[in-house]
Amino acid sequence: MNKTELIEEIAKSADITKASATRALDAMLNAVTTTLKNNDSVTLVGFGTFSVGERAARTGRDPRTKEAIKIKAARVPKFKAGKALKDAVN
C-alpha cells in the first residue's frame, strides 16, 4: 500500500474527504517526524512505538574497490510493533 492508497482507505473508513484525510495523515507524519528530531519517542498504545536509535561509527567496504571506508555515526528512526499489531498480523 502506498500513501495514495492509504489516504483513500482513511477517507473511506472515517467517512471524510480525501483532502481531509491527506491533511490528517500529513499532520500525523509531521508530528512524528518533529518528535523524533527532538530525540523523543511517539507511543501509540497497541500499535507501536517510534523512537530514535544511535548507530555507532564503523568501518565498511566499498563493494567496487574493496577498499575500507569509514562510515559516520548516525541517528536512525526505529519502530517497535505493539502487542495488538503483532496479534493482528499473526
PDB file of C-alpha atoms in Angstrom, residues 21-61:
ATOM      1  CA  ALA A  21      -7.578  12.503   5.006  1.00  0.00           C
ATOM      2  CA  THR A  22      -4.455  13.855   3.284  1.00  0.00           C
ATOM      3  CA  ARG A  23      -4.209  16.743   5.752  1.00  0.00           C
ATOM      4  CA  ALA A  24      -4.724  14.384   8.708  1.00  0.00           C
ATOM      5  CA  LEU A  25      -2.083  11.924   7.505  1.00  0.00           C
ATOM      6  CA  ASP A  26       0.413  14.691   6.717  1.00  0.00           C
ATOM      7  CA  ALA A  27      -0.170  16.238  10.157  1.00  0.00           C
ATOM      8  CA  MET A  28       0.443  12.891  11.847  1.00  0.00           C
ATOM      9  CA  LEU A  29       3.618  12.239   9.862  1.00  0.00           C
ATOM     10  CA  ASN A  30       4.898  15.758  10.582  1.00  0.00           C
ATOM     11  CA  ALA A  31       4.195  15.347  14.300  1.00  0.00           C
ATOM     12  CA  VAL A  32       6.086  12.032  14.420  1.00  0.00           C
ATOM     13  CA  THR A  33       8.999  13.484  12.422  1.00  0.00           C
ATOM     14  CA  THR A  34       9.250  16.575  14.624  1.00  0.00           C
ATOM     15  CA  THR A  35       9.126  14.488  17.791  1.00  0.00           C
ATOM     16  CA  LEU A  36      11.874  12.168  16.532  1.00  0.00           C
ATOM     17  CA  LYS A  37      14.010  15.172  15.514  1.00  0.00           C
ATOM     18  CA  ASN A  38      13.757  16.314  19.137  1.00  0.00           C
ATOM     19  CA  ASN A  39      15.131  12.890  20.195  1.00  0.00           C
ATOM     20  CA  ASP A  40      11.843  11.870  21.805  1.00  0.00           C
ATOM     21  CA  SER A  41       9.583   8.892  21.077  1.00  0.00           C
ATOM     22  CA  VAL A  42       5.957   8.502  19.971  1.00  0.00           C
ATOM     23  CA  THR A  43       3.957   5.674  21.538  1.00  0.00           C
ATOM     24  CA  LEU A  44       0.616   4.609  20.082  1.00  0.00           C
ATOM     25  CA  VAL A  45      -0.721   2.053  22.576  1.00  0.00           C
ATOM     26  CA  GLY A  46      -1.498  -1.218  20.824  1.00  0.00           C
ATOM     27  CA  PHE A  47       0.094  -0.093  17.553  1.00  0.00           C
ATOM     28  CA  GLY A  48       3.735   0.559  18.394  1.00  0.00           C
ATOM     29  CA  THR A  49       6.487   2.977  19.295  1.00  0.00           C
ATOM     30  CA  PHE A  50       8.538   5.216  17.030  1.00  0.00           C
ATOM     31  CA  SER A  51      11.918   6.114  18.537  1.00  0.00           C
ATOM     32  CA  VAL A  52      15.430   7.247  17.662  1.00  0.00           C
ATOM     33  CA  GLY A  53      18.410   4.911  17.896  1.00  0.00           C
ATOM     34  CA  GLU A  54      22.108   5.555  17.694  1.00  0.00           C
ATOM     35  CA  ARG A  55      24.255   3.768  15.123  1.00  0.00           C
ATOM     36  CA  ALA A  56      27.944   3.733  16.018  1.00  0.00           C
ATOM     37  CA  ALA A  57      30.669   4.725  13.580  1.00  0.00           C
ATOM     38  CA  ARG A  58      32.147   1.719  11.826  1.00  0.00           C
ATOM     39  CA  THR A  59      34.408   0.603   9.037  1.00  0.00           C
ATOM     40  CA  GLY A  60      32.817  -0.768   5.887  1.00  0.00           C
ATOM     41  CA  ARG A  61      33.993  -1.879   2.446  1.00  0.00           C
TER      42      ARG A  61
END
